[in-house]
XYZ file of N, CA, C and O in Angstrom:
400
model
N 2.792 17.636 -1.130
C 2.378 16.786 -0.040
C 1.989 17.620 1.182
O 1.042 17.285 1.879
N 2.702 18.657 1.407
C 2.411 19.521 2.547
C 1.011 20.115 2.431
O 0.292 20.219 3.423
N 0.606 20.465 1.214
C -0.724 21.037 0.993
C -1.794 20.026 1.406
O -2.766 20.374 2.079
N -1.627 18.774 1.025
C -2.596 17.735 1.359
C -2.650 17.525 2.871
O -3.722 17.446 3.470
N -1.500 17.446 3.501
C -1.450 17.177 4.937
C -2.049 18.313 5.765
O -2.575 18.072 6.844
N -2.004 19.505 5.270
C -2.517 20.652 6.023
C -3.987 20.962 5.724
O -4.561 21.832 6.364
N -4.578 20.262 4.788
C -5.975 20.509 4.417
C -6.823 19.291 4.791
O -6.754 18.252 4.140
N -7.624 19.422 5.830
C -8.431 18.297 6.304
C -9.360 17.726 5.234
O -9.481 16.496 5.142
N -10.014 18.539 4.397
C -10.858 17.953 3.348
C -10.048 17.098 2.356
O -10.515 16.044 1.931
N -8.846 17.535 2.029
C -8.016 16.750 1.114
C -7.567 15.448 1.767
O -7.540 14.396 1.123
N -7.205 15.502 3.033
C -6.809 14.286 3.752
C -7.974 13.313 3.833
O -7.795 12.105 3.652
N -9.166 13.831 4.081
C -10.351 12.974 4.147
C -10.622 12.320 2.800
O -10.955 11.132 2.727
N -10.501 13.088 1.746
C -10.727 12.535 0.401
C -9.681 11.489 0.056
O -9.997 10.451 -0.514
N -8.433 11.753 0.409
C -7.361 10.781 0.175
C -7.649 9.481 0.916
O -7.486 8.393 0.368
N -8.100 9.592 2.166
C -8.435 8.403 2.941
C -9.556 7.621 2.256
O -9.493 6.388 2.151
N -10.589 8.320 1.789
C -11.710 7.667 1.111
C -11.251 6.947 -0.152
O -11.678 5.824 -0.430
N -10.371 7.564 -0.903
C -9.833 6.939 -2.120
C -9.052 5.685 -1.749
O -9.181 4.640 -2.403
N -8.243 5.770 -0.716
C -7.462 4.612 -0.282
C -8.371 3.452 0.112
O -8.085 2.294 -0.216
N -9.470 3.746 0.810
C -10.409 2.697 1.207
C -11.072 2.065 -0.013
O -11.270 0.845 -0.067
N -11.387 2.866 -0.998
C -11.979 2.353 -2.241
C -10.990 1.436 -2.967
O -11.368 0.386 -3.491
N -9.736 1.820 -2.986
C -8.703 1.004 -3.627
C -8.597 -0.356 -2.940
O -8.503 -1.395 -3.604
N -8.636 -0.366 -1.615
C -8.551 -1.628 -0.876
C -9.741 -2.524 -1.221
O -9.572 -3.730 -1.448
N -10.929 -1.954 -1.296
C -12.101 -2.746 -1.651
C -11.991 -3.323 -3.058
O -12.308 -4.493 -3.294
N -11.541 -2.511 -3.996
C -11.387 -2.992 -5.378
C -10.295 -4.061 -5.471
O -10.429 -5.026 -6.225
N -9.227 -3.886 -4.711
C -8.151 -4.883 -4.698
C -8.662 -6.200 -4.123
O -8.367 -7.279 -4.659
N -9.438 -6.106 -3.066
C -10.030 -7.325 -2.499
C -10.895 -8.034 -3.537
O -10.803 -9.255 -3.710
N -11.725 -7.286 -4.245
C -12.573 -7.878 -5.287
C -11.734 -8.559 -6.361
O -12.059 -9.651 -6.822
N -10.664 -7.906 -6.764
C -9.783 -8.467 -7.791
C -9.118 -9.740 -7.300
O -9.072 -10.753 -8.018
N -8.596 -9.707 -6.081
C -7.949 -10.905 -5.523
C -8.946 -12.047 -5.382
O -8.626 -13.207 -5.661
N -10.155 -11.721 -4.961
C -11.194 -12.745 -4.815
C -11.501 -13.381 -6.185
O -11.595 -14.606 -6.302
N -11.609 -12.555 -7.210
C -11.891 -13.077 -8.554
C -10.718 -13.887 -9.099
O -10.913 -14.950 -9.689
N -9.514 -13.390 -8.908
C -8.324 -14.066 -9.441
C -8.071 -15.421 -8.774
O -7.560 -16.332 -9.404
N -8.394 -15.528 -7.492
C -8.129 -16.770 -6.763
C -9.333 -17.693 -6.693
O -9.205 -18.837 -6.284
N -10.504 -17.182 -7.070
C -11.719 -17.987 -6.973
C -12.165 -18.167 -5.527
O -12.882 -19.128 -5.216
N -11.775 -17.261 -4.647
C -12.123 -17.364 -3.235
C -13.630 -17.178 -3.034
O -14.263 -16.390 -3.731
N -14.157 -17.895 -2.076
C -15.570 -17.780 -1.745
C -15.857 -16.422 -1.103
O -14.954 -15.773 -0.565
N -17.121 -16.024 -1.142
C -17.515 -14.733 -0.576
C -17.220 -14.627 0.913
O -16.967 -13.535 1.418
N -17.242 -15.752 1.622
C -17.006 -15.718 3.062
C -15.541 -15.967 3.437
O -15.193 -16.009 4.613
N -14.672 -16.091 2.452
C -13.236 -16.286 2.699
C -12.607 -14.938 3.056
O -12.641 -14.006 2.253
N -12.020 -14.804 4.239
C -11.448 -13.511 4.645
C -10.080 -13.222 4.026
O -9.602 -12.089 4.085
N -9.447 -14.215 3.425
C -8.073 -14.050 2.947
C -7.888 -12.929 1.926
O -6.937 -12.149 2.047
N -8.754 -12.783 0.914
C -8.563 -11.664 -0.024
C -8.581 -10.294 0.663
O -7.780 -9.419 0.329
N -9.458 -10.120 1.641
C -9.508 -8.844 2.370
C -8.234 -8.634 3.180
O -7.693 -7.526 3.234
N -7.754 -9.699 3.800
C -6.523 -9.594 4.589
C -5.321 -9.277 3.701
O -4.465 -8.462 4.063
N -5.265 -9.907 2.544
C -4.153 -9.655 1.620
C -4.232 -8.233 1.062
O -3.201 -7.553 0.944
N -5.422 -7.787 0.742
C -5.584 -6.409 0.263
C -5.116 -5.437 1.335
O -4.470 -4.426 1.040
N -5.420 -5.738 2.571
C -4.968 -4.896 3.676
C -3.461 -4.862 3.806
O -2.875 -3.802 4.079
N -2.814 -5.993 3.605
C -1.358 -6.038 3.663
C -0.740 -5.183 2.562
O 0.202 -4.424 2.802
N -1.270 -5.310 1.363
C -0.758 -4.509 0.246
C -1.029 -3.021 0.465
O -0.190 -2.176 0.146
N -2.187 -2.710 1.039
C -2.511 -1.308 1.332
C -1.553 -0.747 2.382
O -1.138 0.412 2.292
N -1.214 -1.567 3.373
C -0.253 -1.136 4.393
C 1.088 -0.794 3.754
O 1.669 0.257 4.029
N 1.568 -1.669 2.874
C 2.848 -1.431 2.216
C 2.796 -0.133 1.415
O 3.679 0.717 1.528
N 1.746 0.031 0.624
C 1.621 1.232 -0.209
C 1.535 2.482 0.654
O 2.212 3.477 0.407
N 0.743 2.432 1.696
C 0.550 3.594 2.553
C 1.831 3.966 3.298
O 2.215 5.138 3.349
N 2.486 2.975 3.861
C 3.718 3.241 4.609
C 4.815 3.764 3.686
O 5.527 4.716 4.030
N 4.940 3.167 2.518
C 5.977 3.590 1.583
C 5.712 5.003 1.063
O 6.613 5.851 1.056
N 4.472 5.267 0.656
C 4.151 6.598 0.152
C 4.254 7.654 1.245
O 4.685 8.780 0.992
N 3.880 7.290 2.462
C 4.026 8.218 3.581
C 5.479 8.576 3.824
O 5.828 9.747 4.041
N 6.343 7.576 3.771
C 7.769 7.807 3.963
C 8.321 8.684 2.837
O 9.055 9.635 3.093
N 7.961 8.371 1.604
C 8.436 9.155 0.460
C 7.976 10.605 0.591
O 8.765 11.540 0.403
N 6.710 10.795 0.910
C 6.189 12.156 1.069
C 6.925 12.931 2.147
O 7.299 14.096 1.953
N 7.163 12.298 3.286
C 7.871 12.961 4.383
C 9.295 13.324 3.988
O 9.785 14.421 4.309
N 9.962 12.452 3.270
C 11.337 12.713 2.841
C 11.390 13.837 1.807
O 12.303 14.670 1.834
N 10.416 13.871 0.911
C 10.384 14.931 -0.094
C 10.094 16.283 0.549
O 10.662 17.302 0.151
N 9.205 16.301 1.552
C 8.901 17.550 2.262
C 10.152 18.075 2.969
O 10.343 19.285 3.092
N 11.026 17.170 3.391
C 12.280 17.580 4.032
C 13.243 18.231 3.037
O 14.259 18.775 3.431
N 12.920 18.126 1.748
C 13.766 18.748 0.731
C 14.833 17.838 0.157
O 15.729 18.304 -0.538
N 14.725 16.553 0.417
C 15.715 15.620 -0.139
C 15.520 15.480 -1.642
O 14.438 15.678 -2.173
N 16.578 15.136 -2.331
C 16.538 14.949 -3.785
C 15.812 13.637 -4.114
O 15.922 12.648 -3.403
N 15.079 13.669 -5.247
C 14.274 12.521 -5.646
C 15.109 11.256 -5.814
O 14.681 10.172 -5.401
N 16.286 11.353 -6.393
C 17.136 10.167 -6.594
C 17.531 9.554 -5.256
O 17.550 8.323 -5.103
N 17.811 10.398 -4.307
C 18.186 9.940 -2.971
C 16.997 9.259 -2.283
O 17.132 8.201 -1.671
N 15.837 9.880 -2.404
C 14.632 9.322 -1.799
C 14.271 7.996 -2.457
O 13.887 7.037 -1.771
N 14.412 7.895 -3.762
C 14.057 6.653 -4.448
C 14.957 5.506 -4.011
O 14.483 4.382 -3.834
N 16.229 5.764 -3.794
C 17.123 4.707 -3.298
C 16.702 4.277 -1.890
O 16.676 3.092 -1.576
N 16.369 5.243 -1.064
C 15.898 4.926 0.276
C 14.591 4.164 0.261
O 14.372 3.260 1.078
N 13.713 4.521 -0.671
C 12.420 3.846 -0.784
C 12.611 2.381 -1.176
O 11.907 1.502 -0.666
N 13.558 2.112 -2.058
C 13.831 0.723 -2.442
C 14.347 -0.076 -1.249
O 13.962 -1.235 -1.054
N 15.195 0.535 -0.451
C 15.703 -0.140 0.748
C 14.559 -0.392 1.736
O 14.472 -1.470 2.332
N 13.700 0.600 1.903
C 12.553 0.434 2.791
C 11.631 -0.669 2.288
O 11.139 -1.495 3.072
N 11.417 -0.727 0.994
C 10.578 -1.768 0.403
C 11.182 -3.152 0.648
O 10.471 -4.107 0.960
N 12.488 -3.266 0.548
C 13.156 -4.534 0.869
C 12.912 -4.920 2.325
O 12.654 -6.085 2.634
N 13.005 -3.936 3.223
C 12.740 -4.200 4.641
C 11.301 -4.666 4.848
O 11.040 -5.601 5.617
N 10.372 -4.033 4.150
C 8.960 -4.410 4.267
C 8.742 -5.837 3.773
O 8.012 -6.612 4.400
N 9.373 -6.172 2.668
C 9.230 -7.520 2.124
C 9.719 -8.545 3.138
O 9.114 -9.605 3.306
N 10.803 -8.210 3.832
C 11.338 -9.112 4.841
C 10.401 -9.325 6.015
O 10.501 -10.328 6.728
N 9.476 -8.410 6.215
C 8.519 -8.525 7.309
C 7.326 -9.399 6.951
O 6.557 -9.797 7.825
N 7.160 -9.684 5.664
C 6.005 -10.454 5.209
C 6.325 -11.941 5.198
O 7.414 -12.351 4.821
N 5.361 -12.747 5.573
C 5.524 -14.190 5.558
C 5.300 -14.770 4.173
O 4.820 -14.106 3.254
N 5.617 -16.041 4.052
C 5.485 -16.744 2.771
C 4.040 -16.751 2.276
O 3.800 -16.667 1.073
N 3.085 -16.834 3.187
C 1.680 -16.872 2.762
C 1.312 -15.596 2.011
O 0.607 -15.641 1.004
N 1.808 -14.467 2.470
C 1.530 -13.199 1.795
C 2.310 -13.124 0.489
O 1.774 -12.764 -0.553
N 3.586 -13.464 0.552
C 4.448 -13.329 -0.622
C 4.051 -14.259 -1.768
O 4.308 -13.949 -2.930
N 3.412 -15.373 -1.446
C 3.065 -16.343 -2.485
C 1.574 -16.373 -2.798
O 1.106 -17.251 -3.522
N 0.835 -15.405 -2.291
C -0.612 -15.387 -2.509
C -0.926 -14.857 -3.902
O -0.412 -13.825 -4.330
N -1.786 -15.550 -4.618
C -2.316 -15.134 -5.922
C -1.216 -14.882 -6.951
O -1.351 -14.000 -7.800
N -0.150 -15.654 -6.897
C 0.926 -15.520 -7.879
C 0.513 -16.289 -9.139
O 0.136 -17.440 -9.079
N 0.588 -15.600 -10.261
C 0.246 -16.244 -11.532
C 1.440 -17.049 -12.027
O 2.587 -16.644 -11.879
N 1.142 -18.160 -12.643
C 2.191 -18.978 -13.231
C 2.732 -18.279 -14.479
O 1.984 -17.764 -15.285
N 4.043 -18.226 -14.598
C 4.683 -17.527 -15.708
C 4.733 -18.350 -16.907
O 4.716 -18.182 -18.010
């Protein structure tokens, strides 16, 4: 992780990949929900999921760079993920849920 953070071309490429993922996720959510092209909700939901992924991976990377053990970091990541879930409203948590 330190190598990526210290290399501007790698950071730029990572950012570009992340943006591509958000666009593809939006397309998938739009297709899965049947949302119209002018409906902003799929883009907003993709952004929320991207925020969670980015914040969680950033935290994990920072903790690993500190030299913490993977098992310890994974337990912390689960706790952080629980905190993130608590920050999300019902509209986000129940969006595009498939019937089991």
